[in-house]
GROMACS .gro file of C-alpha atoms in nm:
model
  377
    1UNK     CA    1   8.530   6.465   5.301
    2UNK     CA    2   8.815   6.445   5.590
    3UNK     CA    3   8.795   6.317   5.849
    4UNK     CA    4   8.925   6.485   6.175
    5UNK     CA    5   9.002   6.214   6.445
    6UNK     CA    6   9.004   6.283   6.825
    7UNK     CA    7   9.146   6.066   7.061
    8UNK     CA    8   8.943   6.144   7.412
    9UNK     CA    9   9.056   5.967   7.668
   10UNK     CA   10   8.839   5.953   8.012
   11UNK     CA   11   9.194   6.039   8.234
   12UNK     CA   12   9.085   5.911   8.523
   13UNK     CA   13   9.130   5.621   8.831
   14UNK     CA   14   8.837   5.356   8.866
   15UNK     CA   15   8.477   5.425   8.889
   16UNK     CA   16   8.475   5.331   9.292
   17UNK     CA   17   8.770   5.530   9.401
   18UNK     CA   18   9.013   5.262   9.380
   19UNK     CA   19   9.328   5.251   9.185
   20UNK     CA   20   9.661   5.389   9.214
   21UNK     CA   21   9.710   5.726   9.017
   22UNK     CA   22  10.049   5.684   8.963
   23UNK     CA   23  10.008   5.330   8.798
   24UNK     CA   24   9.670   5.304   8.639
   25UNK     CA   25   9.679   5.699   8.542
   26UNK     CA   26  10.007   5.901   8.531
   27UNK     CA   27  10.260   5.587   8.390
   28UNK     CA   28  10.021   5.494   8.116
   29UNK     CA   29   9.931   5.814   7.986
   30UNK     CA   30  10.314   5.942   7.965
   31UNK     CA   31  10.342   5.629   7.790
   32UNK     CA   32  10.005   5.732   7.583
   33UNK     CA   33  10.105   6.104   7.500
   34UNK     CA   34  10.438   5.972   7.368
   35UNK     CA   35  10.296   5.722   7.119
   36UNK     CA   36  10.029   5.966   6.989
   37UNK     CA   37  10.351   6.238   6.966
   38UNK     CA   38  10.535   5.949   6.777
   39UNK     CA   39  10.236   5.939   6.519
   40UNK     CA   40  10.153   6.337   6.522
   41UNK     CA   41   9.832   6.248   6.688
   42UNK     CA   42   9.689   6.473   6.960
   43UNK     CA   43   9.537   6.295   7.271
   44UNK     CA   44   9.279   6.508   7.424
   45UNK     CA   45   9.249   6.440   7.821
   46UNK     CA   46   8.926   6.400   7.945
   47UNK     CA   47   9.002   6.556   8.335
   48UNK     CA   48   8.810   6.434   8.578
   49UNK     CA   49   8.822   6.708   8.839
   50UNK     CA   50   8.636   6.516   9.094
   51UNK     CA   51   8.906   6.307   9.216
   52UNK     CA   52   9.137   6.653   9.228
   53UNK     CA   53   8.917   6.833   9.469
   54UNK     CA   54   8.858   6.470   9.645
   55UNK     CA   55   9.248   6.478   9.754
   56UNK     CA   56   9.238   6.910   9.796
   57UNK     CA   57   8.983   6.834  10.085
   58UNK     CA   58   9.168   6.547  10.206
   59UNK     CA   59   9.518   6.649  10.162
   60UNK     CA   60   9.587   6.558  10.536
   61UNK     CA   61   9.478   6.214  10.572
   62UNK     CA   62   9.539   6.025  10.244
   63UNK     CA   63   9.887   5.924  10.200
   64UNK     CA   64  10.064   6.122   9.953
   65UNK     CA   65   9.806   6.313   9.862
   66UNK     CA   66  10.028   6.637   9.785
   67UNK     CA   67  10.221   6.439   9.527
   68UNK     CA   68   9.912   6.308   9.357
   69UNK     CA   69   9.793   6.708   9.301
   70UNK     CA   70  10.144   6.798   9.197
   71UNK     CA   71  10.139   6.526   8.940
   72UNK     CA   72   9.795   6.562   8.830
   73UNK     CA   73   9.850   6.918   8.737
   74UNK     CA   74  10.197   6.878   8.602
   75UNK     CA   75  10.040   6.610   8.378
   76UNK     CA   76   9.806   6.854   8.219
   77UNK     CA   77  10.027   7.153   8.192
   78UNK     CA   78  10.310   6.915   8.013
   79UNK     CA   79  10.028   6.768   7.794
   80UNK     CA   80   9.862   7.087   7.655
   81UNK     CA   81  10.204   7.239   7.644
   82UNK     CA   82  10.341   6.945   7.390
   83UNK     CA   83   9.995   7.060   7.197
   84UNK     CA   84   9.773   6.813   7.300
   85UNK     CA   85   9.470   6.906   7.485
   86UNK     CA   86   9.253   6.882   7.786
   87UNK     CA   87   8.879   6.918   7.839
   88UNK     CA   88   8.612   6.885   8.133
   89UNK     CA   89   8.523   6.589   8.281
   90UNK     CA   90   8.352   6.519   8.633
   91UNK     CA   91   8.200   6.214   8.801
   92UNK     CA   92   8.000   6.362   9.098
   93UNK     CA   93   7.998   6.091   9.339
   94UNK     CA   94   8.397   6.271   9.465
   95UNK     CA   95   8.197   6.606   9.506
   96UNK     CA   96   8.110   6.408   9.858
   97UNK     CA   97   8.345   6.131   9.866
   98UNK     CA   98   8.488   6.101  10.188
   99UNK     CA   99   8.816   5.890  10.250
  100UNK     CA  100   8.819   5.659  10.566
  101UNK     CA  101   8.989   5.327  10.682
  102UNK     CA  102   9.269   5.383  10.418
  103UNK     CA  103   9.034   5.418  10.083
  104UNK     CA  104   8.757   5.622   9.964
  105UNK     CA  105   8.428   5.600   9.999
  106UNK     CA  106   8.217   5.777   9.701
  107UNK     CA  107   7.852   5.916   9.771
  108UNK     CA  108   7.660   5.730   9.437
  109UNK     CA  109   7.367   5.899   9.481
  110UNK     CA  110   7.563   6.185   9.296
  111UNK     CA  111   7.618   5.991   9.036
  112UNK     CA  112   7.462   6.166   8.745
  113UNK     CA  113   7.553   6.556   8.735
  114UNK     CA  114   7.233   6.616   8.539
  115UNK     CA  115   7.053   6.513   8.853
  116UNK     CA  116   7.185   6.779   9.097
  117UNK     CA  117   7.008   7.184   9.152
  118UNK     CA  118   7.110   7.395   8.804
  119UNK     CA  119   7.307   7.636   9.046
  120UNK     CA  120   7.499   7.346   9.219
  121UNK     CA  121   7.580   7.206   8.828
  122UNK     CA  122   7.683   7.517   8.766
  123UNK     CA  123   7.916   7.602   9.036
  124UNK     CA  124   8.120   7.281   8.966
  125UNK     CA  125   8.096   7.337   8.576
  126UNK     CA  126   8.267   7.708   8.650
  127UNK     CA  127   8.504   7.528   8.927
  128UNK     CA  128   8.625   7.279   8.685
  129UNK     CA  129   8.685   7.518   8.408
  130UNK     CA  130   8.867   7.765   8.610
  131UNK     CA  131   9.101   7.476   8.705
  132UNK     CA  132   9.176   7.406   8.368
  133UNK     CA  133   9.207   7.688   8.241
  134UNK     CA  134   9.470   7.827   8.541
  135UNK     CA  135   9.676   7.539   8.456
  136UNK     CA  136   9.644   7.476   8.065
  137UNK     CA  137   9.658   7.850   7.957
  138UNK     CA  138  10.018   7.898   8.109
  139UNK     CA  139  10.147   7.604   7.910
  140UNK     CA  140   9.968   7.748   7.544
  141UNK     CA  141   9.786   8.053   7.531
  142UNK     CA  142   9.564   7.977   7.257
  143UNK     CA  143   9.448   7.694   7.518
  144UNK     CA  144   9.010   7.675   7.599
  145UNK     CA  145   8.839   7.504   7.822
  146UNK     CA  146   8.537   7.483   7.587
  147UNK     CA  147   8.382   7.098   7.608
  148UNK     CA  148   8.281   6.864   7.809
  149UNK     CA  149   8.171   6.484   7.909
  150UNK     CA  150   7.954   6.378   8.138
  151UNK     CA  151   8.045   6.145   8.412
  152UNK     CA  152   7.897   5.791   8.345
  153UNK     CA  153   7.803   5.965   7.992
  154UNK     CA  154   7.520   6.065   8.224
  155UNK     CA  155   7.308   6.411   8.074
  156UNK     CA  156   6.968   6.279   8.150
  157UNK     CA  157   6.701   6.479   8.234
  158UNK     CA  158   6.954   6.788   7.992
  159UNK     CA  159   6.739   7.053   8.084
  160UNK     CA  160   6.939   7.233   8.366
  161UNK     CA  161   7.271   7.038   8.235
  162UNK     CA  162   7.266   7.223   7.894
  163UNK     CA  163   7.151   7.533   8.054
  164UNK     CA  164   7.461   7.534   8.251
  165UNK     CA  165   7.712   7.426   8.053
  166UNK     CA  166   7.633   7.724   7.780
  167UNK     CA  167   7.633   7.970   8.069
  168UNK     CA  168   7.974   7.831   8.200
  169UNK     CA  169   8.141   7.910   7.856
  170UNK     CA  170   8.095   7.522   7.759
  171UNK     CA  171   8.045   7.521   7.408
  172UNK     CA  172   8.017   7.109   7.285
  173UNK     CA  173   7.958   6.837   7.498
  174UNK     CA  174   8.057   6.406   7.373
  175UNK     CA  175   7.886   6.194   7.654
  176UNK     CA  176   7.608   6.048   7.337
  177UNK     CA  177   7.655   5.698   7.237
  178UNK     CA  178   7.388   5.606   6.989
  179UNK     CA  179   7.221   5.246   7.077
  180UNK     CA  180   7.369   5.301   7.380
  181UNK     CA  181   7.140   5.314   7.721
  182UNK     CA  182   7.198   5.241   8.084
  183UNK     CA  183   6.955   5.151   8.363
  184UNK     CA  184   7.049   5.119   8.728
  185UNK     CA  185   7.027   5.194   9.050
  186UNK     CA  186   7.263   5.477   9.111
  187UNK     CA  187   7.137   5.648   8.733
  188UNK     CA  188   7.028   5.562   8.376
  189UNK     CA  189   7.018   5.730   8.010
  190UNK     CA  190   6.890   5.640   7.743
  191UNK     CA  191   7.055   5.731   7.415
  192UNK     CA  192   6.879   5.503   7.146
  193UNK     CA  193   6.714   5.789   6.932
  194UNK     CA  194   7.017   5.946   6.928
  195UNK     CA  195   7.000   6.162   6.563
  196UNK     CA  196   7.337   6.022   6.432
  197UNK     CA  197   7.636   5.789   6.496
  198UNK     CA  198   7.869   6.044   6.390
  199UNK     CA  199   7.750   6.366   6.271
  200UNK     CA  200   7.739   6.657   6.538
  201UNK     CA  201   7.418   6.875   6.605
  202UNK     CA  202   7.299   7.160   6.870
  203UNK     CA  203   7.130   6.956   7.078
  204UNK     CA  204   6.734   7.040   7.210
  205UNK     CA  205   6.784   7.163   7.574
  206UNK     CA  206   6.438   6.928   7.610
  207UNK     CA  207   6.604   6.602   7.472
  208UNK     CA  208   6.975   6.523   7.413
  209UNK     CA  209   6.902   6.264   7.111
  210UNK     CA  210   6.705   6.523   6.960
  211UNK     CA  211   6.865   6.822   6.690
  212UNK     CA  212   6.745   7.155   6.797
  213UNK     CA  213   6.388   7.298   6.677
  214UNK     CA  214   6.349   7.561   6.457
  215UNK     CA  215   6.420   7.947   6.688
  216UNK     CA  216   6.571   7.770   6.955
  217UNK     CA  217   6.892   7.935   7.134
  218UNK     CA  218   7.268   7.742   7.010
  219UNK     CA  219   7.321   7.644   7.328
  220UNK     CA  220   7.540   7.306   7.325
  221UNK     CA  221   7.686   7.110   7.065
  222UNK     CA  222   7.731   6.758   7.052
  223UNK     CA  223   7.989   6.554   6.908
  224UNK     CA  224   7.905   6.185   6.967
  225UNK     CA  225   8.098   5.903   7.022
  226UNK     CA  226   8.134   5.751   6.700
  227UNK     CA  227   7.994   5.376   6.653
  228UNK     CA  228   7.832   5.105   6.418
  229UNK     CA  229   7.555   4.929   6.480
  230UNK     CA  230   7.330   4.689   6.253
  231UNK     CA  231   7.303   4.303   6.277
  232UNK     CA  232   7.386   4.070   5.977
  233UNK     CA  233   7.544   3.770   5.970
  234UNK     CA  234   7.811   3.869   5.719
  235UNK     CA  235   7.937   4.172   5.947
  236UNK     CA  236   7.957   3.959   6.223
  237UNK     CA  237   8.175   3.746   6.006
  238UNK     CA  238   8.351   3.969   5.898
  239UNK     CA  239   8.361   4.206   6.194
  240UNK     CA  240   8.412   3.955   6.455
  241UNK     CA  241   8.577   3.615   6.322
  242UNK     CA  242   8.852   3.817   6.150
  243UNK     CA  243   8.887   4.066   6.378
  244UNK     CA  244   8.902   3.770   6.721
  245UNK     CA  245   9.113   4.027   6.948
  246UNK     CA  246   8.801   4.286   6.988
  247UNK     CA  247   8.682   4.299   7.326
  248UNK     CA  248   8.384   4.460   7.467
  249UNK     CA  249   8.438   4.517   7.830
  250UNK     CA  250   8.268   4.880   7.829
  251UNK     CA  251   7.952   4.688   7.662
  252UNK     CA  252   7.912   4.399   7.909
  253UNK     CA  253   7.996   4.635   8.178
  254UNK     CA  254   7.678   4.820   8.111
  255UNK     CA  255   7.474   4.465   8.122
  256UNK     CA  256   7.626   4.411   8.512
  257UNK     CA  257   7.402   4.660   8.685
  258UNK     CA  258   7.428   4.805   9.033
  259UNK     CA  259   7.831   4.788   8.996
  260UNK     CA  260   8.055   5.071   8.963
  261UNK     CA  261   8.144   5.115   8.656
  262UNK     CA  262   8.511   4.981   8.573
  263UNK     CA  263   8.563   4.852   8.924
  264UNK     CA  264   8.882   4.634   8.971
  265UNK     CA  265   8.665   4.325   9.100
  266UNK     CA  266   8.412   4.396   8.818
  267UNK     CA  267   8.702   4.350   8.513
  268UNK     CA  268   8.832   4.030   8.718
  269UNK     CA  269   8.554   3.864   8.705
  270UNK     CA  270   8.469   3.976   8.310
  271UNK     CA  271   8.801   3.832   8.223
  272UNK     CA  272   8.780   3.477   8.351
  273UNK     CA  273   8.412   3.450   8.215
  274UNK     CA  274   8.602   3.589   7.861
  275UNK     CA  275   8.839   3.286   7.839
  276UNK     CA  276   8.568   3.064   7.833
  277UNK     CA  277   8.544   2.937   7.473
  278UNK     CA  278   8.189   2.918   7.422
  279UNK     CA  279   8.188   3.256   7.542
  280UNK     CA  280   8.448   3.411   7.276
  281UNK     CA  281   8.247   3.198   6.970
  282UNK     CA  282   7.873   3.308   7.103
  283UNK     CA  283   7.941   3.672   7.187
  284UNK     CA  284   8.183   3.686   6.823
  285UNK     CA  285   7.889   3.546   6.637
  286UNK     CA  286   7.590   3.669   6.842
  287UNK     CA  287   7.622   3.937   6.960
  288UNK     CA  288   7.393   4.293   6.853
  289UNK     CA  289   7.548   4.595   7.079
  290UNK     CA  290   7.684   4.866   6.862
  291UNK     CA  291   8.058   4.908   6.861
  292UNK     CA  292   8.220   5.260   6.969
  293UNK     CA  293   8.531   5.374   6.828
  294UNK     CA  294   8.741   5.234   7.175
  295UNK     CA  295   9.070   5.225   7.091
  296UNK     CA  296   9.145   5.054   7.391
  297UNK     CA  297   8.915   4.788   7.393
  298UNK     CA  298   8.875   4.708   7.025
  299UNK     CA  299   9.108   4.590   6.743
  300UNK     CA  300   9.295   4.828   6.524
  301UNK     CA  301   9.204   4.628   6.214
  302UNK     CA  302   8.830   4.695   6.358
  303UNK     CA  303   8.841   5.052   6.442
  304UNK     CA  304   9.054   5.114   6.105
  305UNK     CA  305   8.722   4.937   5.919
  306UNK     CA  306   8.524   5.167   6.120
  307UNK     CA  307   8.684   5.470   6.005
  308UNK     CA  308   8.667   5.360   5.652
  309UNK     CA  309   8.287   5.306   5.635
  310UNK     CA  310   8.236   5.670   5.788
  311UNK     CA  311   8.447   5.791   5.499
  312UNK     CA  312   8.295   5.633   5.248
  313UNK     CA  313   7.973   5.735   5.371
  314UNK     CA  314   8.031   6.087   5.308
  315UNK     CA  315   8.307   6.071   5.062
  316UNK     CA  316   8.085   6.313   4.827
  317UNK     CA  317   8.049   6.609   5.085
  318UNK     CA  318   8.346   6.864   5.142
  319UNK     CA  319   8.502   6.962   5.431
  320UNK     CA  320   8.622   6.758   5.765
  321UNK     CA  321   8.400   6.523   6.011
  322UNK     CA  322   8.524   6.536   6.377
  323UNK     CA  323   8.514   6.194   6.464
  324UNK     CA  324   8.535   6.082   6.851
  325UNK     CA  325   8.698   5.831   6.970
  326UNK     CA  326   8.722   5.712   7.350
  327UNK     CA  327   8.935   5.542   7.555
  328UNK     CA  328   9.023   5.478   7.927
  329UNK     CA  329   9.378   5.500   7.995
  330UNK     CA  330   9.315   5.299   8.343
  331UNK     CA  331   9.228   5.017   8.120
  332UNK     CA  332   9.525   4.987   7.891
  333UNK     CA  333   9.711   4.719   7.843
  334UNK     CA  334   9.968   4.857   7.614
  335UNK     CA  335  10.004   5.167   7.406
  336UNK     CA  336  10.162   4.986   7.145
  337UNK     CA  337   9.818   4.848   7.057
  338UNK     CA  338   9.712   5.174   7.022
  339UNK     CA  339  10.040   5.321   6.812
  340UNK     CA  340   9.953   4.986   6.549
  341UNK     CA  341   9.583   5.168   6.503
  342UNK     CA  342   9.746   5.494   6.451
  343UNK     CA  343   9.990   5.321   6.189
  344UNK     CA  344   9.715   5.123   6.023
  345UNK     CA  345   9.475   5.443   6.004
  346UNK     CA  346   9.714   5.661   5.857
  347UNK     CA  347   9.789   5.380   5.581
  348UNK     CA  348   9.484   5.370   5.495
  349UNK     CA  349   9.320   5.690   5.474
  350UNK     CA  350   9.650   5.848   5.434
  351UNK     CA  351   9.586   6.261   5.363
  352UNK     CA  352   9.164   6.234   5.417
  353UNK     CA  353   9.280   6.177   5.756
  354UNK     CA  354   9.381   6.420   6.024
  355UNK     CA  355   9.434   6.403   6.337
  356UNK     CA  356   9.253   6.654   6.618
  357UNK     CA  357   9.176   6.789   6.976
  358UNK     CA  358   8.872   6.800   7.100
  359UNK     CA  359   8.952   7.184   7.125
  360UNK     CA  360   9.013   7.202   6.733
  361UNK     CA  361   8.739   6.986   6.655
  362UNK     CA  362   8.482   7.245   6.785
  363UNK     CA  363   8.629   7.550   6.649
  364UNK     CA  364   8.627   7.401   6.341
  365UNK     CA  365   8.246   7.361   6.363
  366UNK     CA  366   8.164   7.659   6.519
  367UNK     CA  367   8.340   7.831   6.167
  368UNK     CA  368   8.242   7.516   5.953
  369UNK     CA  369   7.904   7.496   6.079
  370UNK     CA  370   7.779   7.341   5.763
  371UNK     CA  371   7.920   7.066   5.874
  372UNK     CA  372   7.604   7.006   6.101
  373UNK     CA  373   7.401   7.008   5.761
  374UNK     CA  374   7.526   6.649   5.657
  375UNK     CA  375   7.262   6.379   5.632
  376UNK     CA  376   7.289   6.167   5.995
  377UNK     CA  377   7.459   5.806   5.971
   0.00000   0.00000   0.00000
């Protein structure tokens, strides 16, 4: 067995509105896109479209706004053109964001798209593929718009949302993080039954953790975000004491409720309480959240382990695995860090390991679909 890696990466600004697309967006992800091209990796941007309609309303009172669209969709077209690849994403509190007093103000009670009318989902689902695809097709015309994440990973209750994804030609969604759950005021899921860590599956339209039931409609697939999970004291030894530049932002994030995700004030204030000592040794040593394959917040000797365990899990079967990864470019620090994990996976799983767009990854299971037949992690 191969395994097929994607690099997703959520491309967009912070989770309140605030950050400057130019430096937290556009600079890194050149930087990004030229690293990956370095290591004939393919980055797959995750577009959040929200923030592009945001500043096609508002063109006339935020400040350069006309630059920012220009950029945005030059971004994408130059990105799919070098043969990487761009897919759906949408956080819903920009469907009504309104921008006032010099910065934006985003309606959370949109927060989850899973939570709004099925003809409303749909209408932005349709909206945000027919961007895409008007920019990304022109670049490579063997270019789809076919997959999807939710904002916030948020596709709780999935009725309606999996309903009108398959009607808006959205074949495989990637917002599942097994272990993984949120609970706050502005929206929750919960994702702890979650049939696998790595292996896809149709989901049930009735339950997103759930494989579908016997004579039920293929209506979405889902490729989760691949993690590890499990508690034992020589993991976390190994894991964590040789592995001491991990970080876990995304996962302490989730335990800070009632914040917007990734907010500038929010990562301040996680950073000083990370420098604390006792902090680094007790959440190294104690610490029982699953990892997901970040490669922006965890260690390239880590995520390298990571990869190795899934292959040697199902080193017996044949074909390729998709694998998804995640990052968020806003939150980079360098993409060095992220060409040493490209150099240290390659050494070692040298030809079991390929590297793939989201795009490829779900053709490849829609003609492989055996695939979905593996035994869940």
């Amino acid at each position: 067995m191969k395994l097929g890696l994607i690099l997703s990466n959520d491309w967009e600004v912070f989770g309140d509105g605030s950050g400057d697309f130019f430096n937290i967006q556009y600079e890194p992800t050149e930087q990004l896109l030229d690293v990956c091209q370095n290591h004939d990796a393919k980055l797959t941007l995750m577009a959040e479209v929200g923030y592009y309609w945001a500043h096609e309303r508002h063109q006339d009172a935020v400040p350069g706004a006309g630059e920012i669209l220009a950029a945005w969709r030059e971004q994408v077209r130059n990105a799919v053109a070098r043969g990487h690849d761009a897919q759906l994403h949408l956080h819903p509190q920009w469907l009504a964001a309104r921008y006032a007093d010099g910065r934006w103000r985003l309606d959370f009670s949109r927060w989850s798209l899973s939570a709004l009318p099925y003809e409303e989902q749909k209408t932005h689902l349709d909206r945000g593929r027919a961007l895409l695809e008007g920019i990304g097709k022109p670049a490579r015309a063997s270019y789809r718009c076919l997959a999807y994440r939710a904002g916030g990973y948020a596709m709780e209750p999935p009725q309606d949302i999996v309903r009108a994804l398959a009607a808006s030609g959205i074949l495989a969604d990637s917002s599942v993080r097994k272990k993984d759950r949120m609970n706050a005021a502005h929206g929750s899921y919960d994702y702890r039954s979650a049939y696998s860590w790595a292996v896809p599956w149709y989901v049930d339209e009735r339950d997103m953790n759930r494989p579908q039931q016997s004579g039920q409609k293929k209506l979405l697939l889902e490729i989760p975000i691949y993690g590890e999970a499990g508690w034992s004291p020589w993991r976390q030894i190994k894991r964590r004491l040789f592995c001491p530049s991990s970080e876990r932002l995304h996962q302490q994030q989730r335990r800070v409720k009632d914040a917007p995700a990734s907010s500038p004030d929010l990562i301040e204030a996680l950073e000083r309480r990370r420098q604390s000592l006792f902090w680094k040794i007790w959440t190294h040593l104690t610490s029982t959240t699953p990892i997901f394959l970040d490669y922006i917040f965890v260690a390239p000797t880590e995520l390298t382990w990571m990869l190795n365990q899934l292959h040697r899990r199902y080193a017996e079967f044949e074909g390729i695995l998709p694998v998804m990864s995640i990052g968020h470019v806003k939150n980079m620090r360098s993409a060095g860090d992220v060409g040493v994990f490209l150099e240290k996976s390659k050494k070692a799983l040298g030809s079991e390991l390929l590297f793939w767009s989201y795009q490829e990854a779900v053709e490849y299971l829609l003609a492989n679909p055996r695939i979905l037949d593996l035994p869940p992690d």
